[in-house]
Tab-separated table of C-alpha atoms and ligand atoms in Angstrom:
chain	number	residue	atom	x	y	z
A	19	MET	CA	56.069	66.968	48.495
A	20	ASP	CA	52.324	66.263	48.444
A	21	LYS	CA	52.305	64.245	45.198
A	22	TYR	CA	55.759	62.467	46.426
A	23	TYR	CA	55.646	58.723	47.370
A	24	GLU	CA	58.174	55.739	47.577
A	25	LEU	CA	58.200	53.626	44.249
A	26	THR	CA	58.168	50.316	44.301
A	27	GLU	CA	58.640	47.668	41.513
A	28	ASP	CA	54.784	47.093	41.387
A	29	LYS	CA	53.986	50.968	40.616
A	30	VAL	CA	57.382	51.995	38.448
A	31	VAL	CA	55.826	50.964	34.674
A	32	LYS	CA	52.503	52.922	35.534
A	33	TYR	CA	54.271	55.648	37.141
A	34	VAL	CA	56.992	56.127	33.559
A	35	ASN	CA	54.020	55.718	31.144
A	36	GLU	CA	52.448	58.713	32.333
A	37	LYS	CA	55.695	60.816	32.669
A	38	ILE	CA	57.173	59.561	28.830
A	39	ASP	CA	56.311	58.038	25.663
A	40	PHE	CA	58.978	55.772	25.497
A	41	PHE	CA	57.500	52.011	25.476
A	42	SER	CA	55.128	50.667	22.806
A	43	ASP	CA	51.575	49.512	23.341
A	44	ASP	CA	52.945	45.538	23.228
A	45	ALA	CA	55.180	45.793	25.993
A	46	VAL	CA	55.684	42.985	28.393
A	47	TYR	CA	57.759	44.443	30.883
A	48	LYS	CA	60.076	43.251	33.942
A	49	CYS	CA	60.877	45.596	36.604
A	50	SER	CA	63.551	44.883	39.288
A	51	GLU	CA	65.368	47.650	41.958
A	52	ILE	CA	69.301	47.372	40.858
A	53	GLY	CA	70.018	50.333	43.275
A	54	ASP	CA	73.230	48.710	45.437
A	55	GLY	CA	73.882	52.439	46.293
A	56	ASN	CA	73.746	54.305	50.146
A	57	LEU	CA	71.094	56.932	48.960
A	58	ASN	CA	68.672	56.106	46.698
A	59	LEU	CA	66.088	53.628	44.534
A	60	VAL	CA	66.825	52.595	41.343
A	61	PHE	CA	65.050	51.001	38.786
A	62	ARG	CA	65.484	48.973	35.361
A	63	VAL	CA	62.253	49.283	33.814
A	64	LYS	CA	63.045	46.787	30.551
A	65	ASP	CA	60.175	45.623	28.033
A	66	THR	CA	61.663	42.261	27.510
A	67	LYS	CA	59.522	41.928	23.802
A	68	ASN	CA	60.908	44.972	21.982
A	69	ASN	CA	64.110	44.853	24.201
A	70	LYS	CA	64.131	48.075	25.140
A	71	SER	CA	64.945	49.829	28.987
A	72	ILE	CA	65.156	52.699	30.844
A	73	ILE	CA	66.730	53.506	34.466
A	74	VAL	CA	64.474	55.486	36.698
A	75	LYS	CA	66.564	56.873	40.175
A	76	GLN	CA	64.551	58.144	42.956
A	77	ALA	CA	65.923	60.055	45.544
A	78	LEU	CA	64.901	58.858	49.239
A	79	PRO	CA	64.230	61.191	51.797
A	80	TYR	CA	66.520	59.477	54.507
A	81	VAL	CA	69.995	57.662	53.893
A	82	ARG	CA	69.054	54.471	52.769
A	83	ALA	CA	71.976	52.434	54.238
A	84	ALA	CA	71.197	54.007	57.598
A	85	GLY	CA	67.212	54.464	57.936
A	86	ASP	CA	65.023	56.797	58.061
A	87	ASP	CA	66.350	58.319	61.288
A	88	TRP	CA	69.354	59.723	58.892
A	89	PRO	CA	67.081	62.322	57.094
A	90	LEU	CA	68.345	63.779	53.701
A	91	ASP	CA	66.822	66.773	51.393
A	92	ILE	CA	65.605	65.217	47.896
A	93	GLY	CA	66.122	68.374	46.341
A	94	ARG	CA	69.602	66.346	45.549
A	95	GLY	CA	67.412	64.572	42.445
A	96	ALA	CA	67.555	68.172	41.112
A	97	ILE	CA	71.023	68.368	41.720
A	98	GLU	CA	71.712	65.507	39.865
A	99	ASN	CA	69.499	66.248	37.189
A	100	LYS	CA	70.898	69.911	36.382
A	101	ILE	CA	74.342	68.204	36.440
A	102	LEU	CA	73.734	65.384	34.047
A	103	LYS	CA	72.161	67.387	31.621
A	104	LEU	CA	75.152	69.635	31.945
A	105	GLU	CA	78.247	67.282	31.955
A	106	TYR	CA	76.283	65.693	28.396
A	107	GLU	CA	76.690	68.965	26.798
A	108	LEU	CA	80.229	69.367	28.440
A	109	THR	CA	81.261	65.990	27.384
A	110	ASP	CA	79.649	65.059	24.422
A	111	GLY	CA	78.088	62.125	26.552
A	112	LEU	CA	80.550	60.727	28.798
A	113	VAL	CA	77.368	60.783	31.458
A	114	PRO	CA	73.881	58.852	30.814
A	115	LYS	CA	71.350	60.855	28.599
A	116	VAL	CA	68.475	62.284	30.641
A	117	TYR	CA	65.076	61.514	29.514
A	118	LEU	CA	63.298	63.748	32.158
A	119	PHE	CA	63.386	65.059	35.161
A	120	ASP	CA	60.389	64.796	37.252
A	121	ASP	CA	60.605	67.603	40.135
A	122	GLU	CA	57.411	66.130	42.489
A	123	MET	CA	58.973	62.940	42.485
A	124	CYS	CA	62.266	63.935	42.671
A	125	CYS	CA	62.613	61.075	39.754
A	126	THR	CA	65.408	60.720	37.199
A	127	ILE	CA	64.362	58.742	33.944
A	128	MET	CA	67.475	58.503	32.059
A	129	GLU	CA	69.649	55.921	29.889
A	130	ASP	CA	69.991	52.310	30.613
A	131	LEU	CA	73.783	51.497	30.434
A	132	HIS	CA	72.901	47.833	30.418
A	133	ASP	CA	75.960	46.928	28.385
A	134	TYR	CA	78.589	48.575	31.034
A	135	ILE	CA	79.757	47.443	34.341
A	136	ILE	CA	80.632	49.525	37.571
A	137	MET	CA	84.038	49.859	37.223
A	138	ARG	CA	84.672	48.584	40.450
A	139	TYR	CA	83.362	45.220	39.870
A	140	GLY	CA	85.144	45.180	36.591
A	141	LEU	CA	88.498	45.665	38.510
A	142	LEU	CA	87.653	43.224	41.178
A	143	ASN	CA	87.206	41.112	37.903
A	144	LEU	CA	90.699	42.064	36.846
A	145	GLU	CA	89.324	43.406	33.754
A	146	ILE	CA	91.072	45.889	31.787
A	147	TYR	CA	89.851	48.984	29.978
A	148	PRO	CA	92.396	50.097	27.670
A	149	ASN	CA	90.303	53.359	26.790
A	150	PHE	CA	89.400	54.385	30.542
A	151	ALA	CA	92.446	57.205	31.016
A	152	GLU	CA	91.677	58.671	27.746
A	153	GLN	CA	88.073	58.972	28.727
A	154	ILE	CA	88.420	59.797	32.104
A	155	THR	CA	90.478	62.474	31.819
A	156	ASP	CA	88.357	64.041	29.066
A	157	PHE	CA	85.870	64.389	31.682
A	158	LEU	CA	87.653	65.833	34.411
A	159	VAL	CA	89.155	68.275	32.626
A	160	LYS	CA	86.165	69.244	30.325
A	161	THR	CA	83.680	69.241	33.433
A	162	LEU	CA	86.201	71.177	35.623
A	163	LEU	CA	88.125	73.330	33.887
A	164	LEU	CA	85.042	74.779	32.100
A	165	THR	CA	83.496	75.171	35.063
A	166	SER	CA	85.909	77.288	36.301
A	167	ASP	CA	86.466	81.147	36.530
A	168	VAL	CA	89.535	80.737	33.922
A	169	VAL	CA	86.980	80.620	31.180
A	170	MET	CA	83.232	81.540	32.381
A	171	GLU	CA	82.158	84.787	33.107
A	172	HIS	CA	82.627	85.588	36.601
A	173	LYS	CA	79.264	86.757	37.773
A	174	GLU	CA	77.568	83.867	35.662
A	175	LYS	CA	79.614	81.601	37.087
A	176	LYS	CA	78.879	83.407	40.824
A	177	ASN	CA	75.132	81.993	39.900
A	178	ARG	CA	76.519	78.597	39.210
A	179	VAL	CA	77.957	78.758	42.561
A	180	LYS	CA	74.534	79.357	43.998
A	181	GLU	CA	72.367	77.089	41.738
A	182	PHE	CA	74.843	74.256	42.961
A	183	ILE	CA	74.945	74.816	46.871
A	184	ASN	CA	74.536	71.669	48.310
A	185	PRO	CA	74.628	71.476	51.986
A	186	GLU	CA	73.409	68.554	52.981
A	187	LEU	CA	75.526	66.644	50.481
A	188	CYS	CA	78.570	68.625	51.500
A	189	GLU	CA	78.140	68.003	55.424
A	190	ILE	CA	78.056	64.370	54.518
A	191	THR	CA	81.806	64.304	52.995
A	192	GLU	CA	82.855	66.873	55.511
A	193	GLU	CA	81.876	64.680	58.259
A	194	LEU	CA	82.496	61.151	56.913
A	195	VAL	CA	85.867	62.073	54.909
A	196	TYR	CA	87.275	64.700	56.724
A	197	THR	CA	86.440	64.893	60.053
A	198	GLU	CA	84.992	61.573	61.897
A	199	PRO	CA	88.122	59.070	60.712
A	200	PHE	CA	90.368	61.726	62.505
A	201	ASN	CA	88.547	61.300	65.799
A	202	ILE	CA	87.141	58.169	67.533
A	203	GLY	CA	83.300	57.698	67.862
A	204	GLY	CA	80.968	59.189	65.291
A	205	ARG	CA	79.783	56.578	62.594
A	206	ASN	CA	83.397	55.177	62.409
A	207	ASP	CA	82.903	51.303	61.687
A	208	MET	CA	86.027	49.548	61.612
A	209	GLU	CA	87.373	46.031	62.247
A	210	ASP	CA	88.614	45.308	65.759
A	211	PHE	CA	92.141	44.946	65.007
A	212	LEU	CA	92.548	48.439	63.462
A	213	VAL	CA	90.755	50.236	66.532
A	214	ASP	CA	94.211	50.916	68.332
A	215	PHE	CA	95.915	51.320	65.187
A	216	HIS	CA	93.621	54.169	64.264
A	217	LYS	CA	93.642	55.792	67.248
A	218	LYS	CA	97.907	55.746	67.258
A	219	GLU	CA	97.907	56.367	63.296
A	220	LEU	CA	95.420	58.610	62.973
A	221	VAL	CA	93.812	60.365	66.044
A	222	GLU	CA	97.004	60.909	67.430
A	223	ASP	CA	99.097	62.118	64.716
A	224	ASP	CA	98.407	65.812	65.047
A	225	GLU	CA	101.057	66.583	62.153
A	226	LEU	CA	98.665	64.139	59.846
A	227	ARG	CA	95.035	65.738	61.649
A	228	LEU	CA	96.486	69.573	60.945
A	229	GLU	CA	97.422	68.887	56.865
A	230	VAL	CA	93.547	67.259	57.515
A	231	ALA	CA	92.753	70.310	58.754
A	232	LYS	CA	94.075	72.330	55.905
A	233	LEU	CA	92.295	69.949	53.087
A	234	LYS	CA	88.810	69.888	54.722
A	235	PHE	CA	88.753	74.013	54.719
A	236	ASP	CA	90.121	74.024	51.013
A	237	PHE	CA	87.174	71.415	49.969
A	238	MET	CA	84.961	73.656	52.014
A	239	ASN	CA	86.226	76.670	50.801
A	240	ASN	CA	87.691	76.398	47.787
A	241	ALA	CA	84.897	77.185	44.988
A	242	GLN	CA	87.132	76.879	41.918
A	243	ALA	CA	84.627	74.474	39.939
A	244	LEU	CA	81.585	72.308	39.580
A	245	LEU	CA	82.222	68.696	40.699
A	246	HIS	CA	80.622	65.486	40.565
A	247	GLY	CA	81.741	65.431	44.482
A	248	ASP	CA	81.504	61.610	44.262
A	249	VAL	CA	84.176	59.879	41.550
A	250	HIS	CA	84.883	56.480	42.993
A	251	THR	CA	85.305	54.008	40.748
A	252	GLY	CA	81.129	52.937	41.770
A	253	SER	CA	79.809	55.827	40.287
A	254	ILE	CA	82.075	54.929	36.973
A	255	PHE	CA	80.220	52.289	34.135
A	256	VAL	CA	83.333	50.836	31.796
A	257	ASN	CA	83.809	48.899	28.999
A	258	GLN	CA	86.325	47.767	26.371
A	259	LYS	CA	85.072	51.029	24.327
A	260	TYR	CA	83.417	53.459	26.992
A	261	THR	CA	83.095	55.242	29.820
A	262	LYS	CA	80.494	56.875	31.606
A	263	VAL	CA	80.181	58.396	34.991
A	264	ILE	CA	77.198	58.135	36.781
A	265	ASP	CA	75.736	59.394	40.481
A	266	PRO	CA	76.666	63.122	40.787
A	267	GLU	CA	74.383	63.815	43.522
A	268	PHE	CA	76.660	65.058	45.435
A	269	ALA	CA	77.972	67.935	42.995
A	270	PHE	CA	78.656	71.058	44.281
A	271	TYR	CA	81.517	74.542	43.325
A	272	GLY	CA	84.659	72.785	45.270
A	273	PRO	CA	88.336	72.182	44.578
A	274	MET	CA	89.066	70.266	41.507
A	275	ALA	CA	91.295	68.074	43.321
A	276	TYR	CA	88.669	66.418	45.151
A	277	ASP	CA	87.259	64.648	42.151
A	278	ILE	CA	90.799	63.765	40.788
A	279	GLY	CA	91.475	61.967	43.990
A	280	ALA	CA	88.672	60.311	44.689
A	281	LEU	CA	89.027	58.325	41.529
A	282	ILE	CA	93.234	57.676	41.931
A	283	ALA	CA	92.187	56.567	45.667
A	284	ASN	CA	90.062	53.827	44.244
A	285	LEU	CA	92.161	52.710	41.916
A	286	VAL	CA	94.791	53.038	44.554
A	287	MET	CA	92.702	50.721	46.690
A	288	ASN	CA	92.341	47.851	43.657
A	289	TYR	CA	95.875	47.846	43.372
A	290	LEU	CA	96.249	46.789	47.168
A	291	SER	CA	93.699	44.491	47.137
A	292	THR	CA	94.826	42.757	44.083
A	293	ASP	CA	98.053	42.398	45.431
A	294	ALA	CA	96.464	40.521	48.922
A	295	ARG	CA	93.813	38.562	47.119
A	296	LEU	CA	95.574	36.984	43.879
A	297	GLU	CA	98.490	34.603	44.041
A	298	ASP	CA	102.320	35.716	41.890
A	299	GLY	CA	102.000	35.231	38.624
A	300	PRO	CA	101.376	37.004	35.186
A	301	ALA	CA	97.659	37.340	36.226
A	302	LYS	CA	98.646	39.505	38.881
A	303	ASP	CA	101.602	40.896	37.551
A	304	ARG	CA	99.298	42.344	34.401
A	305	HIS	CA	96.159	43.747	36.778
A	306	LEU	CA	98.956	45.403	38.831
A	307	ASN	CA	100.727	46.716	35.868
A	308	TYR	CA	97.428	48.243	34.495
A	309	LEU	CA	96.674	50.122	37.678
A	310	LEU	CA	100.203	51.548	37.903
A	311	LYS	CA	99.909	52.609	34.829
A	312	THR	CA	96.231	54.123	34.373
A	313	MET	CA	96.894	55.640	37.815
A	314	GLY	CA	100.064	57.482	35.979
A	315	GLU	CA	97.837	58.467	33.208
A	316	VAL	CA	95.401	60.092	34.862
A	317	ILE	CA	97.802	62.417	36.918
A	318	ASP	CA	99.688	63.198	33.707
A	319	LEU	CA	97.164	63.399	30.752
A	320	PHE	CA	95.076	66.004	33.208
A	321	LYS	CA	98.061	67.997	33.284
A	322	VAL	CA	98.797	67.606	29.700
A	323	LYS	CA	95.042	68.273	28.768
A	324	SER	CA	94.183	70.997	31.451
A	325	LEU	CA	97.175	74.020	29.693
A	326	LYS	CA	96.517	72.626	26.654
A	327	LEU	CA	92.659	73.317	26.848
A	328	TRP	CA	93.267	76.380	28.915
A	329	ASP	CA	95.332	78.372	26.129
A	330	GLU	CA	92.199	77.648	23.848
A	331	VAL	CA	89.405	78.455	26.567
A	332	VAL	CA	90.760	81.009	28.800
A	333	THR	CA	89.079	84.547	29.312
A	334	ASP	CA	90.197	85.914	32.404
A	335	GLN	CA	92.858	88.397	31.735
A	336	MET	CA	94.975	87.727	34.722
A	337	ALA	CA	94.518	84.213	33.766
A	338	LYS	CA	96.695	84.257	30.619
A	339	VAL	CA	99.754	85.693	32.381
A	340	PRO	CA	102.860	83.447	31.717
A	341	GLY	CA	103.491	81.256	34.589
A	342	PHE	CA	99.893	81.442	36.226
A	343	LYS	CA	98.402	78.233	33.981
A	344	ASP	CA	101.135	76.015	35.563
A	345	TRP	CA	101.068	77.070	39.022
A	346	TYR	CA	97.391	76.564	38.978
A	347	ILE	CA	97.303	72.851	37.543
A	348	ASN	CA	100.249	71.943	39.587
A	349	ASP	CA	98.097	73.601	42.739
A	350	VAL	CA	95.037	71.187	41.562
A	351	ILE	CA	97.551	68.248	41.482
A	352	VAL	CA	99.181	68.935	45.155
A	353	ASN	CA	95.965	68.751	46.916
A	354	THR	CA	94.684	65.796	44.609
A	355	ALA	CA	97.607	63.499	46.673
A	356	GLY	CA	95.633	64.968	49.825
A	357	VAL	CA	92.455	63.886	48.593
A	358	THR	CA	93.903	61.054	47.691
A	359	GLY	CA	94.864	59.457	51.179
A	360	CYS	CA	91.227	61.333	52.602
A	361	GLU	CA	89.604	58.887	51.003
A	362	MET	CA	91.814	55.942	51.532
A	363	ILE	CA	91.587	56.421	54.992
A	364	ARG	CA	87.768	56.933	55.461
A	365	ARG	CA	86.937	53.583	53.313
A	366	THR	CA	89.442	52.278	56.156
A	367	VAL	CA	88.042	53.269	59.525
A	368	GLY	CA	84.824	55.580	58.123
A	369	PHE	CA	81.308	54.892	57.666
A	370	ALA	CA	81.238	53.895	53.862
A	371	HIS	CA	83.672	50.926	53.100
A	372	VAL	CA	84.804	49.299	50.032
A	373	LYS	CA	84.733	45.285	48.402
A	374	ASP	CA	88.033	45.629	47.479
A	375	LEU	CA	89.086	45.853	50.982
A	376	ASP	CA	86.587	44.371	53.321
A	377	GLY	CA	86.651	41.418	50.659
A	378	ILE	CA	89.708	40.126	50.775
A	379	PRO	CA	89.202	36.958	52.242
A	380	ASP	CA	92.232	35.841	54.173
A	381	ASP	CA	91.679	37.609	57.510
A	382	ALA	CA	95.856	38.095	58.054
A	383	LYS	CA	96.342	39.353	54.486
A	384	ARG	CA	93.232	41.859	55.007
A	385	GLU	CA	94.141	43.377	58.457
A	386	LYS	CA	97.901	43.924	56.850
A	387	THR	CA	96.402	45.094	53.867
A	388	LYS	CA	94.087	47.668	55.201
A	389	LYS	CA	96.800	48.794	57.927
A	390	GLN	CA	99.060	49.442	54.979
A	391	ASN	CA	96.115	51.215	52.829
A	392	ILE	CA	96.397	53.893	56.268
A	393	LEU	CA	99.899	54.409	55.996
A	394	LEU	CA	100.185	54.941	52.463
A	395	ALA	CA	97.358	57.196	52.582
A	396	LYS	CA	99.412	59.597	54.927
A	397	GLU	CA	101.970	59.078	53.047
A	398	PHE	CA	100.295	61.041	50.368
A	399	ILE	CA	98.439	63.592	52.271
A	400	LYS	CA	102.010	64.433	54.443
A	401	ASN	CA	104.404	64.225	51.451
A	402	ARG	CA	101.605	65.728	48.761
A	403	HIS	CA	103.538	68.665	47.536
A	404	LYS	CA	106.260	65.737	46.322
A	405	ILE	CA	103.840	63.691	44.751
A	406	VAL	CA	103.184	65.777	41.184
A	407	THR	CA	103.738	63.992	38.754
A	408	GLY	CA	102.242	60.294	37.430
A	409	LYS	CA	105.775	58.710	38.074
A	410	ASP	CA	105.696	59.750	41.657
A	411	TYR	CA	102.292	58.013	42.233
A	412	ILE	CA	103.436	54.956	40.524
A	413	LYS	CA	107.135	54.702	42.972
A	414	LEU	CA	104.791	55.778	45.821
A	415	VAL	CA	102.184	52.734	45.458
A	416	LYS	CA	104.699	50.370	44.290
A	417	GLU	CA	107.317	50.716	47.359
A	418	ASN	CA	103.991	50.227	49.461
A	419	ARG	CA	103.426	46.347	48.535
A	420	VAL	CA	102.887	44.657	50.957
A	421	HIS	CA	101.942	41.170	49.495
B	19	ADP	P1	72.978	55.827	45.180
B	19	ADP	O1	73.307	57.233	44.444
B	19	ADP	O2	71.956	55.810	45.821
B	19	ADP	O3	74.712	55.533	44.881
B	19	ADP	P2	74.029	55.246	41.766
B	19	ADP	O4	73.341	56.150	40.971
B	19	ADP	O5	75.233	54.657	42.217
B	19	ADP	O6	72.855	55.245	43.416
B	19	ADP	O7	72.633	53.739	41.063
B	19	ADP	C1	72.849	52.610	42.385
B	19	ADP	C2	73.251	51.260	40.869
B	19	ADP	O8	72.261	51.264	40.088
B	19	ADP	C3	74.612	51.771	40.235
B	19	ADP	O9	75.528	51.175	41.006
B	19	ADP	C4	73.834	50.642	38.888
B	19	ADP	O10	74.285	49.029	39.214
B	19	ADP	C5	72.585	51.328	38.873
B	19	ADP	N1	72.348	52.116	37.962
B	19	ADP	C6	72.566	53.656	37.800
B	19	ADP	N2	72.283	54.368	37.038
B	19	ADP	C7	72.432	53.086	35.367
B	19	ADP	C8	72.081	53.647	34.482
B	19	ADP	N3	72.076	55.228	33.847
B	19	ADP	N4	72.363	52.233	33.758
B	19	ADP	C9	72.275	51.199	34.476
B	19	ADP	N5	72.301	50.835	35.966
B	19	ADP	C10	72.453	51.611	36.603
B	20	MG	MG1	74.939	57.873	45.073
């Protein structure tokens, strides 16, 4: 920790040039802090003369969105660096390339994805991404299946589990996703019109809380695969051709469903948001249909690709027993619907919100949409055993349109 100091726009050029040989001597620098996340500093260092740039991401010893009274282990920077390198290899470049990791400063210096946009903002602008479902399912299937006991030598896998133990970041998820939204108080944050609704629909629904408790303990105890741990649409960079997943600092060994469900939930919330924000007409229909198609494809392609890859890479003898792979993948899909519901709920009543819902300008529509988001999320959790195909997702989401 002795050599750790917080970077600023003024200090970052000198820092980068001490660490890597990337910029030429005649470089004309422009630096800006571009981090819009909750936890870290992110700088873009650009040489405007030669049009070259890089990103420097530094872990802060506290939660940025909450201030320095919420301390956080900066060791997550090392985890992020390690998993980015691993995911880069496993997925053939579906994450940014890391140039250097500096342990003392907890800084990752990486590829600048300047010609990409964060998917949440792209979707809010009604962009559609034709290759996204195909590419993100490649990412999910490869990072998840190839790090699991289905494929890995079991002692090596257990060492990996140890290497990626990430207690503080896991605790954030355990509390903010699986606990506080189903209780009163904590760091919950909701609009006034949700206060009574939250109590009635979430805190006082024992059947729901029992299902959430099961999902929480699956998250904590099922060291199935190396997760990204935070695959919402704010952690995905896209353009018309490519997809890159960023920000895996929540990585740890957990249930595959957690990554897939987080993604699906954010597509569903964009669906509800689009329905609320746009006037009826072709632009709205086009975007809603794209989102439904994408959700369906993510589920179905994940299933098809995992089952196919399974036969090529499986090493465990018992995992080859006929019927096992179908049981295993089905179980992942069932829990995916459960995670989808939990992620949707926490984004409405919990600590961290999404622009898709908070940004609905009309008060009455925003209220109706947030309430519907909670009701739909409950369906996902309670009926998850029956929501197992892309078609099931499409039907349920379509039925829950309110505008
Ligand atoms: P945090 O962990 O604090 O949420 P992120 O990794 O999500 O930080 O990065 C915050 C923002 O910084 C992103 O939303 C994106 O705009 C920008 N960013 C992060 N990594 C890159 C990159 N490799 N290329 C370009 N921009 C990036
Ligand atoms: Mg982050």
